[in-house]
Each structure stands twice: as C-alpha cells, then as structure tokens.
PDB file of C-alpha atoms in Angstrom:
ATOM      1  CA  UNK A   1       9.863   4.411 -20.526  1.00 46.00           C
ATOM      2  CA  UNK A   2       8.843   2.825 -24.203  1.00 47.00           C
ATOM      3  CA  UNK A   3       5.871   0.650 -22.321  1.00 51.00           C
ATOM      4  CA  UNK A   4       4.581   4.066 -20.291  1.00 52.00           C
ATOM      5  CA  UNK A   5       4.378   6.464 -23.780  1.00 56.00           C
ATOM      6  CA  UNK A   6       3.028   3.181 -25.525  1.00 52.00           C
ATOM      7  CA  UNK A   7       0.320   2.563 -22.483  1.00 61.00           C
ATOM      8  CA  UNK A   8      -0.433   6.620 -22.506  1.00 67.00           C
ATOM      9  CA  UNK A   9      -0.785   6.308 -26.723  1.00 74.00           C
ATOM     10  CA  UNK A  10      -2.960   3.393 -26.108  1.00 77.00           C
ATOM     11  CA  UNK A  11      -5.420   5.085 -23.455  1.00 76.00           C
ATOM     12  CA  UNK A  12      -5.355   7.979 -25.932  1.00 80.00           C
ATOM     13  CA  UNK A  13      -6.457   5.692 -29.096  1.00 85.00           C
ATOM     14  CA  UNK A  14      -9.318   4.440 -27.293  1.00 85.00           C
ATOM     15  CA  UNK A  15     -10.614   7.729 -25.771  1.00 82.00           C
ATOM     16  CA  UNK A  16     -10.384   8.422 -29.253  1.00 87.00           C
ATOM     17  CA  UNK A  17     -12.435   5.935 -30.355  1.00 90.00           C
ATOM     18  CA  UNK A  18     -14.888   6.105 -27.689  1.00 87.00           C
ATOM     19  CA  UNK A  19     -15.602   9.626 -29.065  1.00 88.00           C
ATOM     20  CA  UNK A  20     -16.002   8.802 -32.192  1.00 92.00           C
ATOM     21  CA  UNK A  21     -18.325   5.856 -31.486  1.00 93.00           C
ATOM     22  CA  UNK A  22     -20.432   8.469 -29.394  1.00 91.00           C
ATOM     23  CA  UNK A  23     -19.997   6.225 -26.523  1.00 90.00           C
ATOM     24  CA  UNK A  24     -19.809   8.162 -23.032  1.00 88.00           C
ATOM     25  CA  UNK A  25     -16.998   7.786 -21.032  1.00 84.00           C
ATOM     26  CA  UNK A  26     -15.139   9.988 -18.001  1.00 85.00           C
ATOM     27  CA  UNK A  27     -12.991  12.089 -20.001  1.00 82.00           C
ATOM     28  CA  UNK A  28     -11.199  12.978 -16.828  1.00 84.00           C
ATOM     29  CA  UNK A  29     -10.257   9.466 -16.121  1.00 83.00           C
ATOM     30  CA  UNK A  30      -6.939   8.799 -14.255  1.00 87.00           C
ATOM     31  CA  UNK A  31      -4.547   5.798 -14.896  1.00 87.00           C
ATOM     32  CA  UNK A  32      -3.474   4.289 -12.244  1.00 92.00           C
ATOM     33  CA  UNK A  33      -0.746   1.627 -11.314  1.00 94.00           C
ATOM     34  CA  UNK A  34      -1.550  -1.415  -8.681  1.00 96.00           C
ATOM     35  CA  UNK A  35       1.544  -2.338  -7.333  1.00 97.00           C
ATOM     36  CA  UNK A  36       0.941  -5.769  -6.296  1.00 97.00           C
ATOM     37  CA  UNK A  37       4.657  -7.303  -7.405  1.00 96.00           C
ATOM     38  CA  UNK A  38       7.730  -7.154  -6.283  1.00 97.00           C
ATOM     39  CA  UNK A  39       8.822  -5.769  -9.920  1.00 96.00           C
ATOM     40  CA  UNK A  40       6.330  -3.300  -9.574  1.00 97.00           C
ATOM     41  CA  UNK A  41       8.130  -2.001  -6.157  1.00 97.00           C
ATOM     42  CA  UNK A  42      11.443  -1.873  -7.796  1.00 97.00           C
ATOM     43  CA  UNK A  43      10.150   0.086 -10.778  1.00 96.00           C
ATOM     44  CA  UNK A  44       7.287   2.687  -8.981  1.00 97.00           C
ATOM     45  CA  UNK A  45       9.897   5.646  -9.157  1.00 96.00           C
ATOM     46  CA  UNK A  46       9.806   4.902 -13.030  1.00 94.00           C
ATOM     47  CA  UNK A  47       6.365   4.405 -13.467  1.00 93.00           C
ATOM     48  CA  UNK A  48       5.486   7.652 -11.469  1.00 95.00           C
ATOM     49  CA  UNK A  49       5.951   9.967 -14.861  1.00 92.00           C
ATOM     50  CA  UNK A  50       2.954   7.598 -16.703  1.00 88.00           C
ATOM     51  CA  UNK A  51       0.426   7.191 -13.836  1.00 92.00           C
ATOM     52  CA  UNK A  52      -2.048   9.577 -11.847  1.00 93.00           C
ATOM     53  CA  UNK A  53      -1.656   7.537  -9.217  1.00 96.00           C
ATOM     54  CA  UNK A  54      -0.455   4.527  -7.139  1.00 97.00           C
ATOM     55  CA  UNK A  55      -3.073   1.376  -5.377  1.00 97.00           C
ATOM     56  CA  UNK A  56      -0.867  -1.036  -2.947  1.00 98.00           C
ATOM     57  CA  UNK A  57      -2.673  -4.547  -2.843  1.00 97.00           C
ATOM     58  CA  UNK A  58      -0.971  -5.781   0.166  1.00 97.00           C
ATOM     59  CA  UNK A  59      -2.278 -10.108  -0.221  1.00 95.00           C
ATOM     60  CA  UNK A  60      -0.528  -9.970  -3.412  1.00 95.00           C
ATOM     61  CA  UNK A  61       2.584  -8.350  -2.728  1.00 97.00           C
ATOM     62  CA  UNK A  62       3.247 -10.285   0.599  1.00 96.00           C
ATOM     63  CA  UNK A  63       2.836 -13.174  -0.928  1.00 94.00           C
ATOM     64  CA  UNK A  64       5.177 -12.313  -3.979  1.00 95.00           C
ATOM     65  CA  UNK A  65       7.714 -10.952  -1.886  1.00 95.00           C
ATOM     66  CA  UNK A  66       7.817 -13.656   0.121  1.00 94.00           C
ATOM     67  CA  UNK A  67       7.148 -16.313  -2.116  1.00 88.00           C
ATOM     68  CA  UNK A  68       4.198 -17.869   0.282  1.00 83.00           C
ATOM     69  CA  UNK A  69       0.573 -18.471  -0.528  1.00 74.00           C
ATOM     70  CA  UNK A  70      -2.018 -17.720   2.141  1.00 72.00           C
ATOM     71  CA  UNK A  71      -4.372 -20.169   1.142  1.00 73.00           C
ATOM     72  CA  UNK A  72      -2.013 -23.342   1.629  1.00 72.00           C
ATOM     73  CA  UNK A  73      -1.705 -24.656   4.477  1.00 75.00           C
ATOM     74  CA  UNK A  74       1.760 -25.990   3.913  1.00 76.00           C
ATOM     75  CA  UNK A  75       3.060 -22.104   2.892  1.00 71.00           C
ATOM     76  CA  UNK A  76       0.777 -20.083   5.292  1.00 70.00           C
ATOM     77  CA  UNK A  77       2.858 -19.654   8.009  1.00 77.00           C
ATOM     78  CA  UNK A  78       5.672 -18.016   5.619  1.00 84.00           C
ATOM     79  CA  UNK A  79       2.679 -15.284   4.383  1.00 89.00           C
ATOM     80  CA  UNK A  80       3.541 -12.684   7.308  1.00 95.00           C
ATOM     81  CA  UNK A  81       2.504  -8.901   6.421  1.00 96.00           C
ATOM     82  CA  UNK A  82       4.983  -7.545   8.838  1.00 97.00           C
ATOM     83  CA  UNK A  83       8.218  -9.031   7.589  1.00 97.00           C
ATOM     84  CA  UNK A  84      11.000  -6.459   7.596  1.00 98.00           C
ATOM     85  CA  UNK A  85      10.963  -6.660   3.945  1.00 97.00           C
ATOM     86  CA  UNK A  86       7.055  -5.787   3.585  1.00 98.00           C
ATOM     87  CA  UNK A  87       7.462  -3.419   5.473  1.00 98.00           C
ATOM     88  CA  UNK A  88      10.536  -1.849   3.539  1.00 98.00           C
ATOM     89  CA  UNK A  89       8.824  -2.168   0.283  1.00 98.00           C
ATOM     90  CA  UNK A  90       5.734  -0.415   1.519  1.00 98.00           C
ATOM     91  CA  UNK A  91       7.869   2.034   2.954  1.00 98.00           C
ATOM     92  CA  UNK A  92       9.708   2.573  -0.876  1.00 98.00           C
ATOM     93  CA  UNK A  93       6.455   2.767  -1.749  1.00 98.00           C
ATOM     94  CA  UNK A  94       4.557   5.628  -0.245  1.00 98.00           C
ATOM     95  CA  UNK A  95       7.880   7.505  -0.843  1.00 98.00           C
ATOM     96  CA  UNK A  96       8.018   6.884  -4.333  1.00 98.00           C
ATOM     97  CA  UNK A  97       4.389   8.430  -4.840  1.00 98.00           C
ATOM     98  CA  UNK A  98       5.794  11.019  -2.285  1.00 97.00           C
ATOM     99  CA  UNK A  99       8.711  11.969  -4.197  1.00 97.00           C
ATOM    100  CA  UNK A 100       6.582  12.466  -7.750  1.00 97.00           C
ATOM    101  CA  UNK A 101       3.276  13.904  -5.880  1.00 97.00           C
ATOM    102  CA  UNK A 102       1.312  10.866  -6.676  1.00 97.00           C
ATOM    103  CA  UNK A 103      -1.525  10.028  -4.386  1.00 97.00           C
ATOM    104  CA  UNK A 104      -1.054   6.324  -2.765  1.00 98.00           C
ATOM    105  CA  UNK A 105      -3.954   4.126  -1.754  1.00 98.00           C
ATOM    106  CA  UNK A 106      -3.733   0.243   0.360  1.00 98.00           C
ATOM    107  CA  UNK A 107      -6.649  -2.425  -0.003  1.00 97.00           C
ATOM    108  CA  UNK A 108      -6.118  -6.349   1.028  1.00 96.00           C
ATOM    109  CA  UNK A 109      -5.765  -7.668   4.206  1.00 95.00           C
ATOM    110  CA  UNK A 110      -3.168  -5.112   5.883  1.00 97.00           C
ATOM    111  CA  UNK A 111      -5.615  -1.789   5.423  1.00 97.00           C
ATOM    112  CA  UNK A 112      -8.272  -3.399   6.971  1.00 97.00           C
ATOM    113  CA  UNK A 113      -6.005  -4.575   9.530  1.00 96.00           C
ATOM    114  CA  UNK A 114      -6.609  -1.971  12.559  1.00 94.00           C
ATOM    115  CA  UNK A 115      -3.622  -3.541  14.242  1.00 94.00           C
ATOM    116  CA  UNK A 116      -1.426  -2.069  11.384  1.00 96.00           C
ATOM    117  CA  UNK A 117      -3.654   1.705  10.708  1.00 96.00           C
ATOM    118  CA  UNK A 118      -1.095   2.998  12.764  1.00 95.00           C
ATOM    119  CA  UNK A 119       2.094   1.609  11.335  1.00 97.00           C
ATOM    120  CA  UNK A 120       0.536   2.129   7.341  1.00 98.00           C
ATOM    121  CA  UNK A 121       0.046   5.837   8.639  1.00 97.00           C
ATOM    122  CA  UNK A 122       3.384   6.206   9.818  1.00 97.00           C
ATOM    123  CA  UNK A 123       4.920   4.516   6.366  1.00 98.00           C
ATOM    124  CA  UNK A 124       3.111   7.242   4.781  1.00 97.00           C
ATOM    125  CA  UNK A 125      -0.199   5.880   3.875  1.00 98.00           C
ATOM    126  CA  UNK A 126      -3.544   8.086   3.755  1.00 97.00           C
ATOM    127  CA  UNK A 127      -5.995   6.311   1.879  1.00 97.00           C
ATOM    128  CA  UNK A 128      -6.956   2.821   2.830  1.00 97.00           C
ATOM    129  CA  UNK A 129      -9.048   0.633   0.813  1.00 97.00           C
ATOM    130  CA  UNK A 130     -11.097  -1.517   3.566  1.00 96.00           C
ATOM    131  CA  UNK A 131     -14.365  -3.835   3.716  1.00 94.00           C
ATOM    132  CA  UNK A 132     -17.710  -2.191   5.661  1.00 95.00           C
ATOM    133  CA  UNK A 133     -16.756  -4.546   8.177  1.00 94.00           C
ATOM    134  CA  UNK A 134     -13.671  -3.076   8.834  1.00 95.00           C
ATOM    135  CA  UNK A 135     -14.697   0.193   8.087  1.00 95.00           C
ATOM    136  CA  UNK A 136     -15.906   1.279  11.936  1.00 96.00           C
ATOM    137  CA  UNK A 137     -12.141   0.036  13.168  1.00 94.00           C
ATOM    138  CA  UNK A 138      -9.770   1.656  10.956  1.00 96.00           C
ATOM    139  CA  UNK A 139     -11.577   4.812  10.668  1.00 95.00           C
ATOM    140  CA  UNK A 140     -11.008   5.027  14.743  1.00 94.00           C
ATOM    141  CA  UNK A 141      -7.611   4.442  14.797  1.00 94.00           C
ATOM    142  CA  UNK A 142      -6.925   7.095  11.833  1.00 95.00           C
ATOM    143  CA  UNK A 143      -9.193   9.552  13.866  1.00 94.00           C
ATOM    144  CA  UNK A 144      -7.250   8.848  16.979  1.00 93.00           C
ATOM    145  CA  UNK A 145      -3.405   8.714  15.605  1.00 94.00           C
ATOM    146  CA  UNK A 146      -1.246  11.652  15.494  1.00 93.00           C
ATOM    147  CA  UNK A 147       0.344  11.453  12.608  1.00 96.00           C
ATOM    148  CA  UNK A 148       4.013  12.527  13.779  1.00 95.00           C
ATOM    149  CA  UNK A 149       4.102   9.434  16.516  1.00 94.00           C
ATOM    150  CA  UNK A 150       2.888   6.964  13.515  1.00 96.00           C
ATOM    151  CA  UNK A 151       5.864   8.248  12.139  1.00 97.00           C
ATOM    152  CA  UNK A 152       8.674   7.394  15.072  1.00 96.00           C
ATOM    153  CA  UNK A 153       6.663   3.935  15.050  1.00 96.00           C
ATOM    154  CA  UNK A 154       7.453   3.517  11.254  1.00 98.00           C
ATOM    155  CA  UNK A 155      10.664   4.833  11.898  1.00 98.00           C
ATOM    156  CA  UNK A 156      11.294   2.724  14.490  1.00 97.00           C
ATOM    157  CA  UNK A 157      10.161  -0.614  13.284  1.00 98.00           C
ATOM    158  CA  UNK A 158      11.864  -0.275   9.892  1.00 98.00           C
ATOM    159  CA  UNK A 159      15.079  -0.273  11.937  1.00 98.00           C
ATOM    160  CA  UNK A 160      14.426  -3.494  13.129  1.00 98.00           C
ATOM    161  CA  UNK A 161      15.279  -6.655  12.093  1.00 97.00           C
ATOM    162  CA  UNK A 162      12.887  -9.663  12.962  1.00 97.00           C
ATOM    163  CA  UNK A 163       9.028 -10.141  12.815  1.00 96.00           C
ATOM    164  CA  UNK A 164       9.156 -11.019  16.458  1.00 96.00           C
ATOM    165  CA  UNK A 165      11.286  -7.822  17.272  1.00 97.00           C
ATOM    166  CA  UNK A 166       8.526  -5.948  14.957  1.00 97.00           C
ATOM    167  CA  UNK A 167       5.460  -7.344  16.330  1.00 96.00           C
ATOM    168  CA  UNK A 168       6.525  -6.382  20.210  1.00 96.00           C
ATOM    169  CA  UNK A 169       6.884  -2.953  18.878  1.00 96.00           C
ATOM    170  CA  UNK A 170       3.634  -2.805  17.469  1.00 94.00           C
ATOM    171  CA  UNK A 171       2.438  -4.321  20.543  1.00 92.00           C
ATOM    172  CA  UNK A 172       4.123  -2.166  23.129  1.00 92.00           C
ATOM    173  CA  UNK A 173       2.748   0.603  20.974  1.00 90.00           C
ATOM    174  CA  UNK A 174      -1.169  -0.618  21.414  1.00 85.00           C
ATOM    175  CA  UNK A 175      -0.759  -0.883  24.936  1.00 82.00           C
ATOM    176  CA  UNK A 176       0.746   1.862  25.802  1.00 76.00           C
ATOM    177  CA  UNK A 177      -1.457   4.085  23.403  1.00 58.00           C
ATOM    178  CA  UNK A 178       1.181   6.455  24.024  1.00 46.00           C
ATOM    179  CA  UNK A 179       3.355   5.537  21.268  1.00 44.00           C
ATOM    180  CA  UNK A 180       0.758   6.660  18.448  1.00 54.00           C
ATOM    181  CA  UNK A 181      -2.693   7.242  19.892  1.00 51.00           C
ATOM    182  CA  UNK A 182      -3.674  10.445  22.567  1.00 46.00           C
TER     183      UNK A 182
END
C-alpha cells in the first residue's frame, strides 16, 4: 500500500515538473500495471486501488509460473500456455480487474493465439494485444464467439486437471464449433 501512494506521489512530482519545465505531456495519462510475474498475480487485487488499469503479458508469466524458458531447447517443452495453473492465474486475473472495474488487456504469444480467443474470452478477457499478422484471425474468432459459451468453455477447462485433458477440450470445442462459435 506504501509502494502504490509512493508510485502515485512519484507520477505526481513529475507531472509536476513537466509543467513547470513547459514540457507537453498527456495530462490524462493512466498508470497501468503489466502483470507479467507470478508476484504480480498474487498481489493484482492490491494493486487495483493504484492503477487505471491491468496489461497481461502472457510469454513472461508462463514462463515465470512455470519456471521454463521458451527459447531453450532443453526447458521448451515445460513452457506450455495452457497449464492448469496459467490458466488459473489468468483466470484470478481478469477477475481481479473485474472485481475493482479495471479494464484488462493480453499481448504475447497466447492473444495472438486464435486457438485460445475463445478460451481468453471466456476467462474474461476483452482486449487483446496481437501482431498485424494475427490481427485477421483473432478478430474472427471474437466476431464469431458468443460470449456466454466462451464462458462454459472457461468454466469447464478450469475444472480440469491436465494439459492433455485441457487441450481435448479446446479441441472438441474447435471442431464442434458448437461449444463457442454459431
């Protein structure tokens, strides 16, 4: 609580300054918090009150939950995005901002993923962070998803217990496009 008055004095001491320099800056500016750690997912309902809003980046956080690296080729196979406990942190997550009517955003590999649009919709998610060349992809699958079936999906998966169990589900879900999709 210290840190977040401290980081909101801070912000305020160089607006301040900024003015007085003359320099222009967005005096509507809104401080956000990128949850990329799994610290940062424990503590989100406590850094709610300080923020205006919440960014997931999903490489880092799978690879700090999980303690893998997706660039070795020794710890790759351990860097899995739906492991039940990704997907429960992401899940804490877009309740937290929920809960304290903080908008929530996604970037890294998982938003621009359009094998998981569904499943981030369903856990809550509404604003996705994505590349141009996964722009065309995701923006079909959030067109074509009703929202309430992305939810069951969610629901559904988080009860599982295994990345193989949770992969068939999002499978059986694609094909039969009746799970999220019209």
């Amino acid at each position: 609580h210290a840190k977040g008055q401290l980081t909101g004095v801070m912000f305020e001491k160089v607006k301040a300054e900024l003015a007085v320099e003359g320099q222009p800056y967005n005096r509507q500016m809104l401080v956000g918090a990128m949850i990329e750690t799994p610290s940062a997912v424990i503590l989100a309902r406590r850094l709610a009150p300080h923020i205006d809003f919440f960014s997931v980046g999903t490489n880092d956080l799978v690879q700090y939950l999980l303690t893998s690296d997706r660039t070795s080729s020794e710890m790759a196979p351990y860097y899995e995005p739906l492991h039940p406990a990704v997907l429960q942190a992401l899940s804490s997550l877009a309740a937290a901002a929920r809960e304290s009517g903080k908008s929530i955003s996604i970037c890294g590999e998982m938003a621009g993923n359009a094998v998981y649009t569904a499943l981030l919709l369903g856990l809550g998610f509404r604003s996705f962070s994505v590349g141009s060349g996964e722009l065309l992809e995701v923006k079909n699958v959030i067109r074509s998803t009703y929202i309430d079936r992305a939810e069951a999906l969610a629901a559904k998966i988080l009860a599982l217990s295994t990345v193989r169990e949770i992969k068939a589900c999002l499978n059986e879900a694609r094909m039969m496009h009746g799970s999220v999709q019209p």
